[in-house]
Short mmCIF file of C-alpha atoms and ligand atoms in Angstrom, two decimals:
data_model
loop_
_atom_site.label_atom_id
_atom_site.label_comp_id
_atom_site.label_asym_id
_atom_site.label_seq_id
_atom_site.Cartn_x
_atom_site.Cartn_y
_atom_site.Cartn_z
CA MET A 1 0.15 32.52 7.38
CA LYS A 2 2.79 31.11 9.67
CA LYS A 3 6.53 30.30 8.18
CA ILE A 4 7.24 26.98 8.51
CA LYS A 5 10.54 26.18 9.94
CA ASN A 6 10.90 22.59 10.99
CA ILE A 7 9.74 19.42 9.46
CA GLY A 8 9.57 15.69 10.74
CA VAL A 9 9.01 12.84 8.56
CA LEU A 10 7.84 9.55 9.47
CA THR A 11 6.87 6.34 8.10
CA SER A 12 3.46 4.58 9.30
CA GLY A 13 1.49 1.40 8.90
CA GLY A 14 2.64 -1.41 6.62
CA ASP A 15 6.07 -0.74 5.19
CA ALA A 16 5.95 -0.19 1.23
CA PRO A 17 8.93 -0.45 -1.10
CA GLY A 18 9.63 3.48 -2.07
CA MET A 19 9.13 4.59 1.43
CA ASN A 20 12.89 5.37 1.58
CA ALA A 21 12.88 7.01 -1.88
CA ALA A 22 10.05 9.19 0.01
CA ILE A 23 12.16 9.93 2.72
CA ARG A 24 15.08 11.03 0.70
CA ALA A 25 12.74 13.42 -1.55
CA VAL A 26 11.30 14.98 1.90
CA VAL A 27 14.80 15.48 3.46
CA ARG A 28 16.37 16.84 0.78
CA THR A 29 14.03 18.80 -0.88
CA ALA A 30 13.11 20.40 2.72
CA LEU A 31 16.79 20.92 2.87
CA TYR A 32 17.05 22.75 -0.24
CA TYR A 33 14.44 25.18 0.91
CA ARG A 34 16.61 25.80 4.12
CA LEU A 35 14.01 24.13 6.63
CA ASN A 36 15.37 22.17 9.46
CA VAL A 37 14.24 18.17 9.14
CA PHE A 38 13.98 15.76 11.68
CA GLY A 39 13.55 11.98 10.99
CA ILE A 40 11.07 10.38 13.44
CA TYR A 41 11.36 6.53 13.90
CA ARG A 42 8.51 4.10 14.18
CA GLY A 43 5.60 6.28 13.16
CA TYR A 44 3.35 7.91 15.67
CA GLU A 45 5.12 5.59 18.37
CA GLY A 46 8.40 7.09 18.06
CA MET A 47 6.84 10.26 17.76
CA ILE A 48 4.97 9.92 21.38
CA ASP A 49 8.71 8.49 22.80
CA GLY A 50 10.47 11.40 21.11
CA ASP A 51 12.41 9.03 19.17
CA MET A 52 13.53 11.75 16.50
CA VAL A 53 16.81 12.64 14.97
CA PRO A 54 18.08 15.97 12.87
CA MET A 55 18.81 14.39 9.27
CA ASP A 56 21.08 15.89 6.30
CA TYR A 57 21.91 15.45 2.93
CA ARG A 58 24.11 12.50 3.96
CA SER A 59 21.36 10.70 6.06
CA VAL A 60 19.29 9.67 2.88
CA ALA A 61 22.26 8.53 0.90
CA ARG A 62 22.06 5.50 -0.67
CA ILE A 63 18.93 4.53 0.26
CA ILE A 64 16.60 5.29 -3.08
CA HIS A 65 17.09 1.40 -4.13
CA ARG A 66 16.48 -0.04 -0.91
CA GLY A 67 12.86 -1.81 0.56
CA GLY A 68 11.42 -1.03 4.07
CA THR A 69 11.89 2.12 5.55
CA ILE A 70 15.48 3.29 7.24
CA LEU A 71 12.94 5.09 9.71
CA GLN A 72 11.21 1.99 10.58
CA SER A 73 7.47 1.83 10.96
CA ALA A 74 4.74 0.74 13.40
CA ARG A 75 0.99 0.54 13.62
CA SER A 76 0.71 2.94 17.28
CA GLU A 77 -2.28 1.83 19.35
CA ARG A 78 -1.19 4.72 21.98
CA PHE A 79 -1.91 7.27 19.28
CA TYR A 80 -5.38 6.32 19.26
CA THR A 81 -5.47 7.66 22.84
CA ASP A 82 -5.92 11.42 23.89
CA GLU A 83 -2.87 10.96 25.99
CA GLY A 84 -0.72 9.67 23.15
CA LYS A 85 -1.52 12.38 21.04
CA ALA A 86 -0.89 15.07 23.81
CA GLU A 87 2.37 13.20 24.76
CA ALA A 88 3.24 13.24 20.74
CA TYR A 89 2.52 17.13 20.41
CA ARG A 90 4.58 17.55 23.57
CA GLN A 91 7.61 15.92 21.79
CA LEU A 92 7.22 17.90 18.75
CA GLN A 93 7.38 21.11 20.57
CA LYS A 94 10.14 20.10 22.43
CA HIS A 95 12.09 19.89 18.96
CA ASN A 96 10.20 22.81 17.53
CA ILE A 97 8.84 20.76 14.89
CA ASP A 98 5.79 22.73 13.28
CA SER A 99 5.22 20.25 10.24
CA LEU A 100 5.04 16.83 9.51
CA VAL A 101 4.85 14.65 6.32
CA VAL A 102 3.57 11.23 7.08
CA ILE A 103 4.02 8.37 4.47
CA GLY A 104 1.42 5.35 5.03
CA GLY A 105 -1.92 4.53 4.36
CA ASP A 106 -5.20 5.02 5.55
CA GLY A 107 -4.86 4.43 9.31
CA THR A 108 -2.06 6.96 8.88
CA PHE A 109 -4.28 9.68 7.44
CA ARG A 110 -6.84 9.03 10.13
CA GLY A 111 -4.43 9.40 12.95
CA ALA A 112 -3.29 12.70 11.19
CA GLU A 113 -6.60 14.09 10.75
CA ARG A 114 -7.36 13.33 14.33
CA PHE A 115 -3.87 14.55 15.59
CA ALA A 116 -4.38 17.97 13.38
CA GLY A 117 -7.72 18.74 14.62
CA LEU A 118 -6.55 18.66 18.29
CA TYR A 119 -3.16 20.78 17.78
CA ASP A 120 -1.45 23.57 15.85
CA ILE A 121 0.39 21.26 13.45
CA ASN A 122 0.74 21.18 9.43
CA ILE A 123 0.45 17.81 8.32
CA ALA A 124 1.01 16.53 4.53
CA GLY A 125 0.81 12.97 3.54
CA VAL A 126 2.14 10.87 1.08
CA PRO A 127 0.15 7.58 -0.28
CA GLY A 128 2.74 4.66 0.85
CA THR A 129 1.15 1.37 0.83
CA ILE A 130 1.21 -1.60 -1.28
CA ASP A 131 -2.65 -1.95 -1.38
CA ASN A 132 -3.09 0.86 -3.66
CA ASP A 133 -6.71 1.50 -2.03
CA LEU A 134 -6.39 5.35 -1.31
CA TYR A 135 -8.92 7.63 -3.01
CA GLY A 136 -6.73 10.88 -4.71
CA SER A 137 -3.87 8.63 -6.18
CA ASP A 138 -4.00 6.64 -9.16
CA PHE A 139 -1.27 4.90 -7.56
CA THR A 140 0.43 4.32 -4.32
CA ILE A 141 3.89 4.11 -3.22
CA GLY A 142 5.02 0.30 -3.15
CA TYR A 143 2.14 -1.32 -4.91
CA ASP A 144 3.98 -1.57 -8.41
CA THR A 145 6.72 -3.36 -6.76
CA ALA A 146 4.33 -5.51 -4.75
CA ILE A 147 2.50 -6.50 -7.72
CA ASN A 148 5.69 -7.35 -9.75
CA THR A 149 6.80 -9.38 -6.99
CA VAL A 150 3.48 -11.37 -7.22
CA VAL A 151 3.83 -12.01 -10.99
CA GLU A 152 7.31 -13.21 -10.30
CA ALA A 153 6.33 -15.69 -7.75
CA VAL A 154 2.58 -16.68 -9.79
CA ASP A 155 5.15 -17.29 -12.96
CA LYS A 156 7.17 -19.74 -11.08
CA ILE A 157 4.10 -21.62 -9.66
CA ARG A 158 2.69 -21.67 -13.27
CA ASP A 159 5.78 -23.69 -13.99
CA THR A 160 4.99 -26.08 -11.44
CA ALA A 161 1.16 -26.06 -12.01
CA GLY A 162 1.84 -26.95 -15.62
CA SER A 163 4.01 -29.86 -14.69
CA HIS A 164 1.73 -31.75 -12.46
CA ASN A 165 -1.52 -30.87 -13.98
CA SER A 166 -2.37 -28.84 -10.85
CA LEU A 167 -4.70 -25.86 -9.79
CA PHE A 168 -3.24 -23.40 -7.89
CA PHE A 169 -5.60 -21.01 -5.27
CA ILE A 170 -2.73 -18.39 -4.62
CA GLU A 171 -3.43 -15.59 -1.72
CA VAL A 172 -2.22 -12.15 -2.21
CA MET A 173 -2.35 -9.35 0.00
CA GLY A 174 -4.58 -5.97 -0.14
CA ARG A 175 -6.28 -6.16 3.22
CA ASP A 176 -9.95 -5.09 2.01
CA ALA A 177 -9.30 -4.20 -1.52
CA GLY A 178 -8.55 -5.97 -4.38
CA PHE A 179 -6.18 -4.05 -6.66
CA ILE A 180 -3.06 -6.29 -6.07
CA ALA A 181 -5.17 -9.33 -7.00
CA LEU A 182 -6.83 -7.88 -10.11
CA ARG A 183 -3.61 -6.52 -11.86
CA SER A 184 -1.53 -9.32 -10.98
CA GLY A 185 -4.18 -11.62 -12.20
CA ILE A 186 -4.32 -9.93 -15.24
CA ALA A 187 -0.45 -10.22 -15.65
CA THR A 188 -0.12 -13.89 -14.82
CA GLY A 189 -3.23 -14.98 -16.86
CA ALA A 190 -4.97 -16.23 -13.96
CA GLU A 191 -8.27 -18.42 -14.66
CA GLU A 192 -10.08 -16.65 -11.84
CA ILE A 193 -9.79 -13.64 -9.76
CA LEU A 194 -11.15 -13.31 -6.85
CA ILE A 195 -11.94 -9.90 -4.74
CA PRO A 196 -13.31 -8.29 -1.82
CA GLU A 197 -15.23 -5.93 -4.07
CA THR A 198 -17.71 -8.48 -5.75
CA GLN A 199 -19.06 -11.53 -3.99
CA THR A 200 -17.44 -14.79 -4.96
CA ASN A 201 -20.01 -17.49 -6.10
CA ILE A 202 -18.49 -20.61 -5.44
CA ASP A 203 -20.96 -22.70 -8.01
CA SER A 204 -20.15 -20.64 -10.82
CA LEU A 205 -16.47 -20.87 -10.05
CA ILE A 206 -16.91 -24.50 -10.12
CA ASP A 207 -18.79 -24.30 -13.57
CA LYS A 208 -16.00 -22.52 -15.03
CA LEU A 209 -13.26 -25.06 -13.63
CA ARG A 210 -15.61 -27.56 -15.38
CA TYR A 211 -15.64 -25.83 -18.64
CA ASN A 212 -12.02 -25.29 -18.52
CA ARG A 213 -11.36 -29.03 -17.95
CA ARG A 214 -13.52 -30.13 -20.71
CA GLU A 215 -11.74 -27.37 -23.08
CA SER A 216 -8.35 -29.36 -21.96
CA LYS A 217 -7.07 -26.68 -19.74
CA THR A 218 -4.90 -29.35 -17.48
CA SER A 219 -3.88 -26.77 -14.96
CA GLY A 220 -5.00 -23.23 -13.62
CA ILE A 221 -4.15 -20.34 -11.08
CA ILE A 222 -6.66 -18.75 -9.22
CA ILE A 223 -5.74 -15.30 -7.46
CA VAL A 224 -7.40 -14.90 -4.23
CA ALA A 225 -7.11 -11.58 -2.55
CA GLU A 226 -6.95 -11.96 1.16
CA GLY A 227 -10.04 -9.89 1.77
CA GLU A 228 -12.27 -11.84 -0.23
CA LYS A 229 -15.31 -12.55 0.92
CA GLU A 230 -15.62 -16.62 0.95
CA GLY A 231 -12.76 -16.70 3.35
CA GLY A 232 -9.48 -16.80 1.51
CA ALA A 233 -7.55 -19.07 -0.36
CA TYR A 234 -7.85 -22.47 1.97
CA GLU A 235 -11.42 -21.63 2.37
CA VAL A 236 -11.96 -21.30 -1.29
CA ALA A 237 -9.98 -24.16 -2.46
CA ARG A 238 -12.09 -26.26 0.24
CA LYS A 239 -15.18 -25.33 -0.99
CA VAL A 240 -14.38 -26.15 -4.38
CA THR A 241 -12.70 -29.36 -3.81
CA GLU A 242 -15.95 -30.47 -2.04
CA GLN A 243 -17.61 -30.47 -4.91
CA PHE A 244 -15.00 -30.72 -7.96
CA SER A 245 -12.02 -32.90 -7.28
CA GLU A 246 -10.71 -33.48 -10.76
CA TYR A 247 -7.65 -31.45 -10.35
CA SER A 248 -4.96 -32.06 -7.70
CA THR A 249 -5.37 -28.72 -5.57
CA ARG A 250 -2.74 -26.56 -3.73
CA VAL A 251 -3.13 -23.40 -1.84
CA THR A 252 0.04 -20.77 -1.76
CA ILE A 253 -0.25 -17.64 0.62
CA LEU A 254 2.32 -15.57 -0.84
CA GLY A 255 2.47 -13.17 2.41
CA HIS A 256 4.80 -10.65 3.30
CA ILE A 257 7.07 -11.36 0.66
CA GLN A 258 4.81 -8.87 -1.09
CA ARG A 259 6.12 -6.05 1.11
CA GLY A 260 10.08 -6.28 0.48
CA GLY A 261 12.40 -5.89 -2.08
CA SER A 262 14.10 -3.20 -3.95
CA PRO A 263 11.15 -0.63 -5.47
CA THR A 264 10.83 -0.71 -9.02
CA CYS A 265 11.64 2.49 -11.27
CA MET A 266 8.00 3.51 -11.24
CA ASP A 267 7.85 3.30 -7.22
CA ARG A 268 11.22 5.35 -6.90
CA VAL A 269 9.81 8.15 -9.40
CA LEU A 270 6.66 8.49 -7.80
CA ALA A 271 7.98 8.29 -4.44
CA SER A 272 10.69 11.10 -5.38
CA THR A 273 7.79 13.19 -6.70
CA LEU A 274 5.51 12.92 -3.85
CA GLY A 275 7.81 13.44 -1.20
CA TYR A 276 9.03 16.57 -3.36
CA GLU A 277 5.44 17.70 -3.63
CA ALA A 278 4.40 16.91 -0.14
CA VAL A 279 7.21 19.68 1.12
CA LYS A 280 6.30 22.10 -1.70
CA ALA A 281 2.62 22.18 -0.37
CA LEU A 282 3.49 22.80 2.97
CA LEU A 283 5.62 25.51 2.13
CA ALA A 284 2.64 27.00 -0.04
CA GLY A 285 0.87 26.82 3.04
CA LYS A 286 -1.62 23.69 2.38
CA LYS A 287 -2.27 21.32 5.15
CA GLY A 288 -4.39 18.31 6.19
CA ILE A 289 -4.23 16.89 2.77
CA MET A 290 -2.64 13.77 0.99
CA VAL A 291 -0.51 14.42 -1.88
CA GLY A 292 -1.48 12.45 -5.11
CA GLN A 293 -1.10 11.92 -8.64
CA VAL A 294 -4.04 11.23 -10.73
CA ASN A 295 -3.61 11.28 -14.69
CA LYS A 296 -0.14 12.49 -14.00
CA LYS A 297 -1.31 15.49 -12.21
CA ILE A 298 -0.71 16.52 -8.56
CA VAL A 299 -3.75 16.51 -6.81
CA TYR A 300 -4.37 17.60 -2.82
CA THR A 301 -7.22 15.50 -1.15
CA PRO A 302 -8.12 15.82 2.40
CA PHE A 303 -6.98 13.10 4.82
CA ALA A 304 -10.66 12.14 5.70
CA LYS A 305 -11.63 11.62 1.96
CA ALA A 306 -8.45 9.67 0.70
CA ALA A 307 -8.98 7.38 3.84
CA LYS A 308 -12.55 7.14 3.60
CA GLU A 309 -13.66 6.92 -0.17
CA HIS A 310 -11.36 4.13 -1.35
CA GLN A 311 -10.50 4.08 -4.99
CA GLN A 312 -12.74 1.95 -6.96
CA ILE A 313 -12.16 -1.37 -8.93
CA ASP A 314 -13.38 -0.47 -12.74
CA PRO A 315 -15.80 -3.40 -13.49
CA ASN A 316 -14.69 -3.18 -17.05
CA ILE A 317 -11.22 -4.41 -16.26
CA LEU A 318 -12.70 -7.48 -14.34
CA GLU A 319 -14.75 -8.28 -17.40
CA MET A 320 -11.78 -8.14 -19.62
CA ALA A 321 -9.74 -10.26 -17.19
CA THR A 322 -12.95 -12.87 -17.51
CA ILE A 323 -12.89 -12.81 -21.01
CA LEU A 324 -9.04 -13.14 -21.51
CA SER A 325 -8.92 -16.12 -19.11
CA LEU A 326 -11.10 -18.28 -21.54
O1 F6P B 401 -1.52 -2.66 4.44
C1 F6P B 401 -0.48 -3.52 3.93
C2 F6P B 401 -0.65 -5.05 4.26
O2 F6P B 401 0.41 -5.52 4.11
C3 F6P B 401 -2.02 -5.54 3.75
O3 F6P B 401 -1.88 -5.87 2.59
C4 F6P B 401 -1.93 -6.55 4.88
O4 F6P B 401 -3.54 -7.03 5.27
C5 F6P B 401 -1.43 -6.23 5.87
O5 F6P B 401 -0.64 -5.17 5.56
C6 F6P B 401 -0.73 -6.88 7.02
O6 F6P B 401 -0.46 -6.25 7.96
P1 F6P B 401 0.39 -7.08 9.08
O7 F6P B 401 2.14 -7.30 8.43
O8 F6P B 401 0.56 -5.96 10.29
O9 F6P B 401 -0.07 -8.08 9.57
#
């Protein structure tokens, strides 16, 4: 096994609170084990452009509590191309970088898998996305902060909904996954939670709202995941009000507020742990894997599996949410 000497670290895809804590952990663990470490800016884009700098202990001081990513992030179109990957590898060779820690979501790992298939480079992944949709980790970095942001926002909307007898359709992020919607919906006592993993039935939704109305529910919150299959919050609200207009209806799209903010304690600890473990994994000769935590244990999942086999929604939790919202 070739000894590793120089590690590059990057953040890629949508930023997520806790990415800075992960960068800090990678840098400090690498330095502790006497490796050189380079920060690569703007994910794979910066790698192609050779935008990378050596990092030391102080480069990652006072960042553990900050949202966003000090290395910045990007979704790189160029890295999809053979020329882009070849140039990225040339830049790594120029800096003698033999190993990478990539922090991001499924797109990041798909890119890493293809890159490692073409070139001699050791790559470990750290799951950083608010969507929590990766197989191989119970939680991804940023998810806990994002759902707490959603909960805070929905609680506020609940106040105004109650004061005006309104029905709110609140759209949350998650791309094609419903984890943010489901967990924040449970935590805010949402009347309904609509997610991409189950087909929304507008007629049943209306039946439920009629029932709520009869049972003297004067207002309500419907959490709609952005990937929900009837078309999202505006579309669902339109379809409902066409047939049932007893509530005054409002739509709120929470948007990118969900990606920002100071990471929660849980995200900081998860990010610190996975960043540390990613460097240890590379030192132990592991590569082509995402480092995750399942049932409090560190697990290594090949990139292809982590990105392709999405984490599954537990149907019992969905049922519980429905029962508790009556
Ligand atoms: O993957 C994180 C995420 O915030 C998704 O929830 C959302 O669908 C997407 O990124 C939005 O990406 P962008 O900021 O590029 O529009």
